[in-house]
mmCIF file of C-alpha atoms in Angstrom:
data_model
loop_
_atom_site.group_PDB
_atom_site.id
_atom_site.type_symbol
_atom_site.label_atom_id
_atom_site.label_comp_id
_atom_site.label_asym_id
_atom_site.label_seq_id
_atom_site.Cartn_x
_atom_site.Cartn_y
_atom_site.Cartn_z
ATOM 1 C CA MET A 2 -51.628 239.313 44.252
ATOM 2 C CA LYS A 3 -52.961 242.259 46.205
ATOM 3 C CA ILE A 4 -56.142 242.227 48.280
ATOM 4 C CA THR A 5 -57.630 245.106 50.257
ATOM 5 C CA ILE A 6 -59.338 244.372 53.587
ATOM 6 C CA ASP A 7 -61.004 247.207 55.503
ATOM 7 C CA GLY A 8 -58.825 249.672 53.597
ATOM 8 C CA HIS A 9 -55.558 247.793 54.293
ATOM 9 C CA THR A 10 -53.804 246.325 51.245
ATOM 10 C CA VAL A 11 -51.661 243.216 51.624
ATOM 11 C CA GLU A 12 -49.824 240.995 49.164
ATOM 12 C CA VAL A 13 -50.740 237.300 49.227
ATOM 13 C CA GLU A 14 -49.761 234.153 47.356
ATOM 14 C CA PRO A 15 -52.181 232.528 44.881
ATOM 15 C CA GLY A 16 -54.435 230.063 46.709
ATOM 16 C CA THR A 17 -54.579 232.139 49.900
ATOM 17 C CA THR A 18 -58.040 232.374 51.429
ATOM 18 C CA VAL A 19 -59.644 235.645 52.466
ATOM 19 C CA LEU A 20 -59.478 234.534 56.108
ATOM 20 C CA GLU A 21 -55.717 233.991 55.904
ATOM 21 C CA ALA A 22 -55.360 237.447 54.345
ATOM 22 C CA CYS A 23 -57.450 238.907 57.184
ATOM 23 C CA ARG A 24 -55.084 237.299 59.685
ATOM 24 C CA MET A 25 -52.182 238.975 57.909
ATOM 25 C CA VAL A 26 -53.911 242.341 58.452
ATOM 26 C CA GLY A 27 -54.753 241.462 62.075
ATOM 27 C CA GLY A 28 -56.786 243.394 64.628
ATOM 28 C CA ASP A 29 -60.563 243.630 64.339
ATOM 29 C CA SER A 30 -60.385 242.678 60.667
ATOM 30 C CA VAL A 31 -59.905 239.012 61.622
ATOM 31 C CA PRO A 32 -63.337 237.311 61.585
ATOM 32 C CA PRO A 33 -64.136 234.719 64.252
ATOM 33 C CA THR A 34 -63.989 231.023 63.345
ATOM 34 C CA MET A 35 -65.542 227.927 64.891
ATOM 35 C CA CYS A 36 -64.972 225.207 62.284
ATOM 36 C CA TYR A 37 -61.889 226.360 60.328
ATOM 37 C CA TYR A 38 -58.518 224.905 61.352
ATOM 38 C CA SER A 39 -55.460 225.759 59.286
ATOM 39 C CA LYS A 40 -53.623 222.566 60.360
ATOM 40 C CA LEU A 41 -56.393 220.341 58.931
ATOM 41 C CA LYS A 42 -57.191 219.889 55.248
ATOM 42 C CA ASP A 43 -60.676 220.529 53.847
ATOM 43 C CA CYS A 44 -61.795 222.090 57.126
ATOM 44 C CA GLY A 45 -64.106 225.084 57.075
ATOM 45 C CA GLY A 46 -67.253 226.522 55.551
ATOM 46 C CA LYS A 47 -69.631 224.895 58.037
ATOM 47 C CA CYS A 48 -70.242 227.338 60.867
ATOM 48 C CA ARG A 49 -70.640 230.560 58.819
ATOM 49 C CA CYS A 50 -69.114 232.632 61.639
ATOM 50 C CA CYS A 51 -66.482 234.211 59.381
ATOM 51 C CA LEU A 52 -68.783 235.894 56.859
ATOM 52 C CA VAL A 53 -67.364 238.934 55.062
ATOM 53 C CA GLU A 54 -68.670 241.353 52.444
ATOM 54 C CA VAL A 55 -66.836 241.318 49.104
ATOM 55 C CA THR A 56 -67.339 244.756 47.538
ATOM 56 C CA LYS A 57 -65.088 244.065 44.543
ATOM 57 C CA GLY A 58 -64.537 240.607 43.123
ATOM 58 C CA SER A 59 -61.228 241.223 41.335
ATOM 59 C CA GLU A 60 -59.531 243.464 38.788
ATOM 60 C CA ARG A 61 -60.868 241.319 35.946
ATOM 61 C CA ASP A 62 -64.395 241.190 37.345
ATOM 62 C CA PRO A 63 -64.948 244.179 39.663
ATOM 63 C CA ARG A 64 -68.587 243.347 40.366
ATOM 64 C CA PRO A 65 -69.372 242.910 44.094
ATOM 65 C CA MET A 66 -70.560 239.537 45.316
ATOM 66 C CA PRO A 67 -74.265 239.874 46.166
ATOM 67 C CA LYS A 68 -74.169 237.498 49.135
ATOM 68 C CA LEU A 69 -71.874 237.436 52.134
ATOM 69 C CA GLN A 70 -69.031 234.964 51.695
ATOM 70 C CA PRO A 71 -67.430 232.580 54.235
ATOM 71 C CA SER A 72 -63.878 233.912 54.302
ATOM 72 C CA CYS A 73 -62.320 230.555 55.252
ATOM 73 C CA VAL A 74 -63.208 228.917 51.898
ATOM 74 C CA THR A 75 -63.210 231.975 49.626
ATOM 75 C CA ALA A 76 -60.034 232.298 47.574
ATOM 76 C CA ALA A 77 -58.403 235.719 47.393
ATOM 77 C CA GLN A 78 -58.281 237.322 43.941
ATOM 78 C CA ASP A 79 -55.979 240.016 42.618
ATOM 79 C CA GLY A 80 -57.592 243.387 43.249
ATOM 80 C CA MET A 81 -60.308 242.007 45.524
ATOM 81 C CA GLU A 82 -61.762 244.388 48.091
ATOM 82 C CA VAL A 83 -63.285 243.007 51.278
ATOM 83 C CA LYS A 84 -65.120 244.519 54.230
ATOM 84 C CA SER A 85 -64.881 242.622 57.502
ATOM 85 C CA ALA A 86 -64.913 244.799 60.622
ATOM 86 C CA THR A 87 -66.305 247.765 58.641
ATOM 87 C CA SER A 88 -69.314 245.889 57.225
ATOM 88 C CA GLU A 89 -72.576 246.202 59.154
ATOM 89 C CA ARG A 90 -74.069 243.416 57.010
ATOM 90 C CA ALA A 91 -71.296 241.041 58.003
ATOM 91 C CA LYS A 92 -71.480 241.914 61.687
ATOM 92 C CA THR A 93 -75.277 241.531 61.746
ATOM 93 C CA SER A 94 -75.043 238.137 60.056
ATOM 94 C CA ARG A 95 -72.306 236.944 62.422
ATOM 95 C CA ARG A 96 -74.459 237.976 65.354
ATOM 96 C CA ALA A 97 -77.360 235.966 63.922
ATOM 97 C CA VAL A 98 -75.133 232.919 63.331
ATOM 98 C CA SER A 99 -73.811 232.989 66.890
ATOM 99 C CA GLU A 100 -77.377 233.280 68.195
ATOM 100 C CA PHE A 101 -78.277 230.225 66.122
ATOM 101 C CA LEU A 102 -75.332 228.257 67.549
ATOM 102 C CA LEU A 103 -76.505 229.110 71.071
ATOM 103 C CA ILE A 104 -80.075 227.887 70.485
ATOM 104 C CA ASN A 105 -79.383 224.328 71.669
ATOM 105 C CA HIS A 106 -76.244 225.045 73.668
ATOM 106 C CA PRO A 107 -76.816 224.524 77.409
ATOM 107 C CA LEU A 108 -75.853 227.122 79.993
ATOM 108 C CA ASP A 109 -73.091 224.904 81.365
ATOM 109 C CA CYS A 110 -70.380 227.559 81.617
ATOM 110 C CA PRO A 111 -70.294 227.538 85.463
ATOM 111 C CA VAL A 112 -69.483 223.792 85.479
ATOM 112 C CA CYS A 113 -67.844 223.323 82.069
ATOM 113 C CA ASP A 114 -64.102 222.601 81.993
ATOM 114 C CA GLN A 115 -63.818 224.598 78.763
ATOM 115 C CA ALA A 116 -64.961 227.817 80.437
ATOM 116 C CA GLY A 117 -62.326 230.513 80.096
ATOM 117 C CA GLU A 118 -60.863 229.096 76.872
ATOM 118 C CA CYS A 119 -64.105 228.499 74.956
ATOM 119 C CA ASP A 120 -64.399 229.939 71.449
ATOM 120 C CA LEU A 121 -68.197 230.032 71.744
ATOM 121 C CA GLN A 122 -67.934 232.153 74.890
ATOM 122 C CA ASP A 123 -65.662 234.585 73.053
ATOM 123 C CA LEU A 124 -68.005 234.608 70.050
ATOM 124 C CA ALA A 125 -71.118 235.271 72.133
ATOM 125 C CA TYR A 126 -69.381 238.012 74.111
ATOM 126 C CA GLY A 127 -67.942 239.653 70.992
ATOM 127 C CA ASN A 128 -71.320 239.639 69.240
ATOM 128 C CA GLU A 129 -73.165 240.750 72.391
ATOM 129 C CA ASN A 130 -75.492 237.743 72.512
ATOM 130 C CA PHE A 131 -76.470 238.449 76.109
ATOM 131 C CA ARG A 132 -80.151 237.492 75.863
ATOM 132 C CA SER A 133 -81.834 234.499 74.247
ATOM 133 C CA ARG A 134 -85.081 234.701 72.284
ATOM 134 C CA PHE A 135 -85.379 230.904 72.151
ATOM 135 C CA VAL A 136 -88.260 229.655 74.307
ATOM 136 C CA GLU A 137 -88.638 226.120 72.928
ATOM 137 C CA GLU A 138 -87.142 223.018 74.531
ATOM 138 C CA LYS A 139 -83.457 222.525 73.817
ATOM 139 C CA ARG A 140 -82.194 219.452 71.989
ATOM 140 C CA THR A 141 -80.598 216.894 74.331
ATOM 141 C CA PHE A 142 -78.703 213.605 73.938
ATOM 142 C CA GLU A 143 -78.082 210.608 76.151
ATOM 143 C CA PRO A 144 -74.574 210.416 77.698
ATOM 144 C CA GLU A 145 -72.163 208.171 75.806
ATOM 145 C CA ASN A 146 -68.882 206.657 76.966
ATOM 146 C CA ILE A 147 -66.203 206.871 74.270
ATOM 147 C CA GLY A 148 -63.175 205.824 76.296
ATOM 148 C CA PRO A 149 -61.197 206.274 79.526
ATOM 149 C CA TYR A 150 -59.600 209.613 78.593
ATOM 150 C CA ILE A 151 -62.158 211.644 76.600
ATOM 151 C CA GLN A 152 -65.487 212.901 77.931
ATOM 152 C CA LEU A 153 -68.186 213.516 75.297
ATOM 153 C CA HIS A 154 -70.888 216.108 76.057
ATOM 154 C CA MET A 155 -73.019 215.962 72.929
ATOM 155 C CA ASN A 156 -75.416 218.610 74.288
ATOM 156 C CA ARG A 157 -72.615 221.189 73.906
ATOM 157 C CA CYS A 158 -71.527 220.141 70.401
ATOM 158 C CA ILE A 159 -71.970 222.625 67.535
ATOM 159 C CA LEU A 160 -71.063 220.095 64.784
ATOM 160 C CA CYS A 161 -67.958 221.884 63.575
ATOM 161 C CA TYR A 162 -66.504 218.567 62.263
ATOM 162 C CA ARG A 163 -62.999 219.396 63.529
ATOM 163 C CA CYS A 164 -62.675 216.172 65.528
ATOM 164 C CA VAL A 165 -63.862 214.112 62.545
ATOM 165 C CA LYS A 166 -61.367 215.750 60.179
ATOM 166 C CA LEU A 167 -58.549 215.305 62.697
ATOM 167 C CA ALA A 168 -59.312 211.604 63.131
ATOM 168 C CA ASP A 169 -59.396 211.177 59.346
ATOM 169 C CA GLN A 170 -56.049 212.852 58.784
ATOM 170 C CA LEU A 171 -54.045 212.063 61.927
ATOM 171 C CA THR A 172 -55.099 208.597 63.060
ATOM 172 C CA PRO A 173 -54.915 205.290 61.167
ATOM 173 C CA GLU A 174 -58.545 204.338 61.822
ATOM 174 C CA ARG A 175 -61.430 206.702 62.548
ATOM 175 C CA VAL A 176 -64.109 205.137 64.745
ATOM 176 C CA HIS A 177 -66.344 208.169 65.278
ATOM 177 C CA GLY A 178 -68.222 210.511 63.002
ATOM 178 C CA VAL A 179 -71.497 212.360 62.484
ATOM 179 C CA VAL A 180 -74.493 210.067 62.833
ATOM 180 C CA GLY A 181 -78.025 211.090 61.861
ATOM 181 C CA ARG A 182 -79.339 213.979 59.808
ATOM 182 C CA GLY A 183 -80.583 217.494 60.416
ATOM 183 C CA ASP A 184 -81.627 218.208 63.997
ATOM 184 C CA HIS A 185 -80.792 214.619 64.989
ATOM 185 C CA ALA A 186 -77.154 214.764 63.813
ATOM 186 C CA GLN A 187 -74.613 213.976 66.515
ATOM 187 C CA ILE A 188 -70.988 212.983 67.045
ATOM 188 C CA SER A 189 -70.902 209.325 67.979
ATOM 189 C CA THR A 190 -69.011 206.046 67.580
ATOM 190 C CA TYR A 191 -72.233 204.539 66.125
ATOM 191 C CA ILE A 192 -71.598 201.095 67.636
ATOM 192 C CA GLU A 193 -70.160 201.888 71.062
ATOM 193 C CA ARG A 194 -66.414 201.767 70.720
ATOM 194 C CA ALA A 195 -63.650 203.516 72.614
ATOM 195 C CA ILE A 196 -61.571 206.122 70.803
ATOM 196 C CA ASP A 197 -58.227 204.738 71.941
ATOM 197 C CA ASN A 198 -55.553 205.287 69.270
ATOM 198 C CA ASP A 199 -52.253 206.978 70.141
ATOM 199 C CA PHE A 200 -53.316 210.466 68.992
ATOM 200 C CA SER A 201 -57.004 210.455 69.932
ATOM 201 C CA GLY A 202 -56.500 213.008 72.720
ATOM 202 C CA ASN A 203 -55.927 215.752 70.155
ATOM 203 C CA VAL A 204 -59.684 215.952 69.559
ATOM 204 C CA ILE A 205 -59.810 217.683 72.966
ATOM 205 C CA ASP A 206 -57.503 220.451 71.747
ATOM 206 C CA VAL A 207 -59.283 221.068 68.431
ATOM 207 C CA CYS A 208 -62.804 221.144 69.921
ATOM 208 C CA PRO A 209 -63.861 224.829 70.112
ATOM 209 C CA VAL A 210 -66.437 224.201 72.873
ATOM 210 C CA GLY A 211 -66.769 221.860 75.862
ATOM 211 C CA ALA A 212 -68.119 218.889 73.889
ATOM 212 C CA LEU A 213 -64.856 216.927 74.158
ATOM 213 C CA THR A 214 -62.940 217.389 77.398
ATOM 214 C CA ASP A 215 -60.124 215.703 79.312
ATOM 215 C CA LYS A 216 -61.414 213.163 81.854
ATOM 216 C CA THR A 217 -58.170 213.385 83.844
ATOM 217 C CA PHE A 218 -58.760 217.144 84.307
ATOM 218 C CA ARG A 219 -62.515 216.913 84.912
ATOM 219 C CA PHE A 220 -63.721 219.340 87.643
ATOM 220 C CA LYS A 221 -60.196 219.726 89.082
ATOM 221 C CA SER A 222 -59.711 223.472 88.578
ATOM 222 C CA ARG A 223 -60.710 226.496 86.550
ATOM 223 C CA VAL A 224 -58.153 227.309 83.883
ATOM 224 C CA TRP A 225 -57.563 230.849 85.159
ATOM 225 C CA PHE A 226 -56.406 229.467 88.521
ATOM 226 C CA THR A 227 -53.609 227.485 86.865
ATOM 227 C CA LYS A 228 -50.134 228.502 85.759
ATOM 228 C CA LYS A 229 -49.159 227.589 82.212
ATOM 229 C CA PHE A 230 -45.646 226.496 81.309
ATOM 230 C CA ASN A 231 -44.039 225.318 78.100
ATOM 231 C CA ALA A 232 -42.228 222.024 78.604
ATOM 232 C CA HIS A 233 -40.814 219.126 76.632
ATOM 233 C CA ARG A 234 -39.653 215.545 77.048
ATOM 234 C CA HIS A 235 -38.033 212.932 74.831
ATOM 235 C CA CYS A 236 -40.832 211.012 73.114
ATOM 236 C CA THR A 237 -40.571 208.463 70.295
ATOM 237 C CA LYS A 238 -44.170 209.044 69.144
ATOM 238 C CA CYS A 239 -44.421 212.840 68.919
ATOM 239 C CA SER A 240 -42.368 216.010 69.356
ATOM 240 C CA GLY A 241 -42.898 215.974 73.139
ATOM 241 C CA LYS A 242 -43.497 219.757 73.168
ATOM 242 C CA VAL A 243 -46.454 220.599 75.402
ATOM 243 C CA THR A 244 -48.069 223.138 77.693
ATOM 244 C CA LEU A 245 -48.361 222.162 81.356
ATOM 245 C CA TRP A 246 -51.326 223.517 83.350
ATOM 246 C CA MET A 247 -50.085 223.573 86.937
ATOM 247 C CA PHE A 248 -51.487 224.431 90.342
ATOM 248 C CA GLY A 249 -48.584 224.802 92.715
ATOM 249 C CA ASP A 250 -46.233 221.887 92.010
ATOM 250 C CA SER A 251 -49.010 219.658 90.652
ATOM 251 C CA ILE A 252 -49.625 219.125 86.947
ATOM 252 C CA LEU A 253 -53.381 219.128 86.446
ATOM 253 C CA ARG A 254 -53.424 218.886 82.672
ATOM 254 C CA VAL A 255 -51.121 218.489 79.685
ATOM 255 C CA SER A 256 -52.097 219.910 76.293
ATOM 256 C CA ALA A 257 -50.497 220.656 72.952
ATOM 257 C CA ARG A 258 -49.047 224.112 72.401
ATOM 258 C CA LYS A 259 -51.288 226.545 70.549
ATOM 259 C CA ASP A 260 -50.574 229.607 68.449
ATOM 260 C CA GLN A 261 -52.226 233.025 68.606
ATOM 261 C CA TRP A 262 -55.295 231.686 66.761
ATOM 262 C CA LYS A 263 -55.794 228.906 69.337
ATOM 263 C CA GLU A 264 -54.653 226.298 66.830
ATOM 264 C CA VAL A 265 -52.320 223.442 67.780
ATOM 265 C CA GLU A 266 -48.731 223.915 66.596
ATOM 266 C CA GLU A 267 -47.722 220.233 66.871
ATOM 267 C CA PHE A 268 -50.057 217.382 67.774
ATOM 268 C CA ILE A 269 -48.963 215.237 70.728
ATOM 269 C CA CYS A 270 -49.495 211.578 71.651
ATOM 270 C CA ASN A 271 -51.711 210.202 74.418
ATOM 271 C CA GLU A 272 -48.709 209.064 76.430
ATOM 272 C CA CYS A 273 -47.449 212.637 76.815
ATOM 273 C CA ARG A 274 -50.952 213.977 77.388
ATOM 274 C CA PHE A 275 -52.358 211.525 79.942
ATOM 275 C CA GLU A 276 -49.586 209.409 81.451
ATOM 276 C CA HIS A 277 -46.950 211.931 82.543
ATOM 277 C CA LYS A 278 -48.332 214.137 85.300
ATOM 278 C CA GLU A 279 -45.173 214.475 87.394
ATOM 279 C CA THR A 280 -42.856 217.487 87.150
ATOM 280 C CA GLU A 281 -39.860 215.122 87.060
ATOM 281 C CA ASP A 282 -41.086 213.846 83.689
ATOM 282 C CA TRP A 283 -40.663 217.226 82.007
ATOM 283 C CA VAL A 284 -38.054 219.852 81.207
ATOM 284 C CA ILE A 285 -39.841 223.127 81.922
ATOM 285 C CA GLU A 286 -38.818 225.895 79.511
ATOM 286 C CA GLY A 287 -40.740 228.862 80.928
ATOM 287 C CA PRO A 288 -44.185 230.507 81.045
ATOM 288 C CA HIS A 289 -46.456 229.944 78.077
ATOM 289 C CA LYS A 290 -47.226 233.092 76.071
ATOM 290 C CA PHE A 291 -50.861 233.688 75.136
ATOM 291 C CA GLN A 292 -50.981 235.973 72.123
ATOM 292 C CA LYS A 293 -54.751 236.309 71.848
ATOM 293 C CA TYR A 294 -56.855 238.091 74.462
ATOM 294 C CA SER A 295 -57.907 235.503 77.020
ATOM 295 C CA VAL A 296 -58.731 235.084 80.675
ATOM 296 C CA ASN A 297 -55.680 232.791 80.699
ATOM 297 C CA ASN A 298 -53.532 235.929 80.519
ATOM 298 C CA VAL A 299 -54.406 236.727 84.141
ATOM 299 C CA ASN A 300 -51.178 237.104 86.162
ATOM 300 C CA ASN A 301 -49.149 236.461 83.003
ATOM 301 C CA TYR A 302 -46.158 238.780 82.746
ATOM 302 C CA THR A 303 -44.541 237.333 79.632
ATOM 303 C CA GLU A 304 -45.592 240.259 77.434
ATOM 304 C CA PRO A 305 -43.044 243.090 77.129
ATOM 305 C CA MET A 306 -43.987 246.071 79.264
ATOM 306 C CA GLU A 307 -42.977 249.520 78.063
ATOM 307 C CA LYS A 308 -41.620 251.977 80.598
ATOM 308 C CA VAL A 309 -44.075 254.779 81.238
ATOM 309 C CA LYS A 310 -42.592 258.191 80.544
ATOM 310 C CA ILE A 311 -44.248 261.131 82.297
ATOM 311 C CA ASN A 312 -44.141 264.320 80.247
ATOM 312 C CA ILE A 313 -43.190 266.688 83.062
ATOM 313 C CA ASP A 314 -40.186 268.499 84.420
ATOM 314 C CA GLU A 315 -37.754 265.895 85.786
ATOM 315 C CA LEU A 316 -37.399 267.814 89.071
ATOM 316 C CA ALA A 317 -41.111 267.339 89.738
ATOM 317 C CA LEU A 318 -40.426 263.677 90.470
ATOM 318 C CA GLU A 319 -37.839 264.428 93.120
ATOM 319 C CA GLY A 320 -37.698 266.273 96.420
ATOM 320 C CA ARG A 321 -40.412 267.215 98.868
ATOM 321 C CA LYS A 322 -44.144 266.980 98.040
ATOM 322 C CA GLN A 323 -44.630 270.744 98.385
ATOM 323 C CA ASP A 324 -41.818 271.293 95.888
ATOM 324 C CA GLN A 325 -43.334 268.744 93.511
ATOM 325 C CA LYS A 326 -46.655 270.553 93.701
ATOM 326 C CA LYS A 327 -45.126 273.926 92.923
ATOM 327 C CA ILE A 328 -42.926 272.687 90.096
ATOM 328 C CA SER A 329 -45.839 270.846 88.474
ATOM 329 C CA MET A 330 -48.030 273.982 88.445
ATOM 330 C CA VAL A 331 -47.731 275.251 84.882
ATOM 331 C CA ASN A 332 -49.391 278.595 85.641
ATOM 332 C CA THR A 333 -46.861 279.446 88.368
ATOM 333 C CA PRO A 334 -43.531 280.291 86.686
ATOM 334 C CA TYR A 335 -40.175 279.969 88.446
ATOM 335 C CA ASP A 336 -38.640 283.129 89.834
ATOM 336 C CA ALA A 337 -34.998 284.088 89.196
ATOM 337 C CA ASN A 338 -33.671 282.436 92.363
ATOM 338 C CA GLU A 339 -35.453 279.159 91.605
ATOM 339 C CA LEU A 340 -34.183 279.069 88.037
ATOM 340 C CA GLU A 341 -30.634 279.632 89.276
ATOM 341 C CA ALA A 342 -31.008 276.813 91.826
ATOM 342 C CA ILE A 343 -32.362 274.452 89.147
ATOM 343 C CA LYS A 344 -29.453 275.281 86.840
ATOM 344 C CA LYS A 345 -26.916 274.643 89.607
ATOM 345 C CA THR A 346 -28.580 271.329 90.491
ATOM 346 C CA LYS A 347 -28.447 270.117 86.878
ATOM 347 C CA GLU A 348 -24.761 271.063 86.588
ATOM 348 C CA GLU A 349 -23.938 269.051 89.688
#
C-alpha cells in the first residue's frame, strides 16, 4: 500500500498505523506521542497528542475525514493522504491538547528527576505552551508508597496507561491500575501493596513524565550532568543490556536501552536495574547514542561529524596573515609574478 504524508509517499504493509508511516517519513512529519508505545499491545488513542488531518481516505473512498484522527490507532489505507506538519488544524489541536495536559501538572521541573528527558517538557516546548490560562486550583493527591524502588508522584501523572499496559503484558500479576473516574481517576494499588515483581522497574522507563521515578536515583543528579554508556552483564532473567548513567566512576542509575523514539528496546529485570551499581558488575561497550534531539546529547560526540570544507583558494589557508588577506580578496586579481609563484609552488 502507498500512503502520502505531507507530500511524501511511502509504501507500508497492511495493518500499519498512520503514526508508524509518519515515523518512516521522519522529520517534522512525526507527531508527538504521550500514550502510544510500539512495544506494548493495545496502547494508544488516549492522549490525543498525535492528531493528524486525513485529506483523502483511500483510493476506494477518497472523501476526507471530517474530524482530526489520532494517528496511533488509525490504520493506513492504500492511497490515503495525510497532513501532519503541514496542517494548521492539527497543530492547533495538538497545542490545545498539550495545554489541557498541563492544567493539573505541577511546576516541578526544577526538582523533578525526569527533567531533561521528559516527553511533556518536549511537548510543551514544541507547542509553545509558555503561559497558562488556568487560574483554578490544581488537582492534588496524597503521597502513596508503592514499594522500595519506585516513587509515585500522582500529581504529575497524565493517565497515559502505559504502566498499566506494561504490568498486564510483562508481569505475572498486576497489582496497580486506574482507580476512580473522571477528575478523580488516579494510578494506585487500591489496597496498599508494593509493586515488587521482577520486572516492575520497567514502569519507570515507560512513564513519559515524572510520575514514576527511580528511588535509588532520587535527587542525586540532573541527567545532563551524567555520562551515558551502553553496558551488559550475564543475567538469567533478562538480556542484561542496559544504559549506565555515570558521574565520574560512580553509577547513579541503570535503565533499559531506548531507541530514537524513546521506547525501550529490551525490558530489563529489577536485579540489573537496582542491585548492580558497581562498575565491576558491567562490561562497558561505549557511549550511548541518543538519536532524538535531547539535552542528554550535551557533550556527546558519538554522532559522525563531517569535515568542513571552505570554498576558497587553498593557498589562502597557508602562509602569513597579510598573504591570506590578499589572496582571499576576490576583487584584487593576482599579477603575473604572483601567478607564476603560485604555479611553481603547486608544482613543488
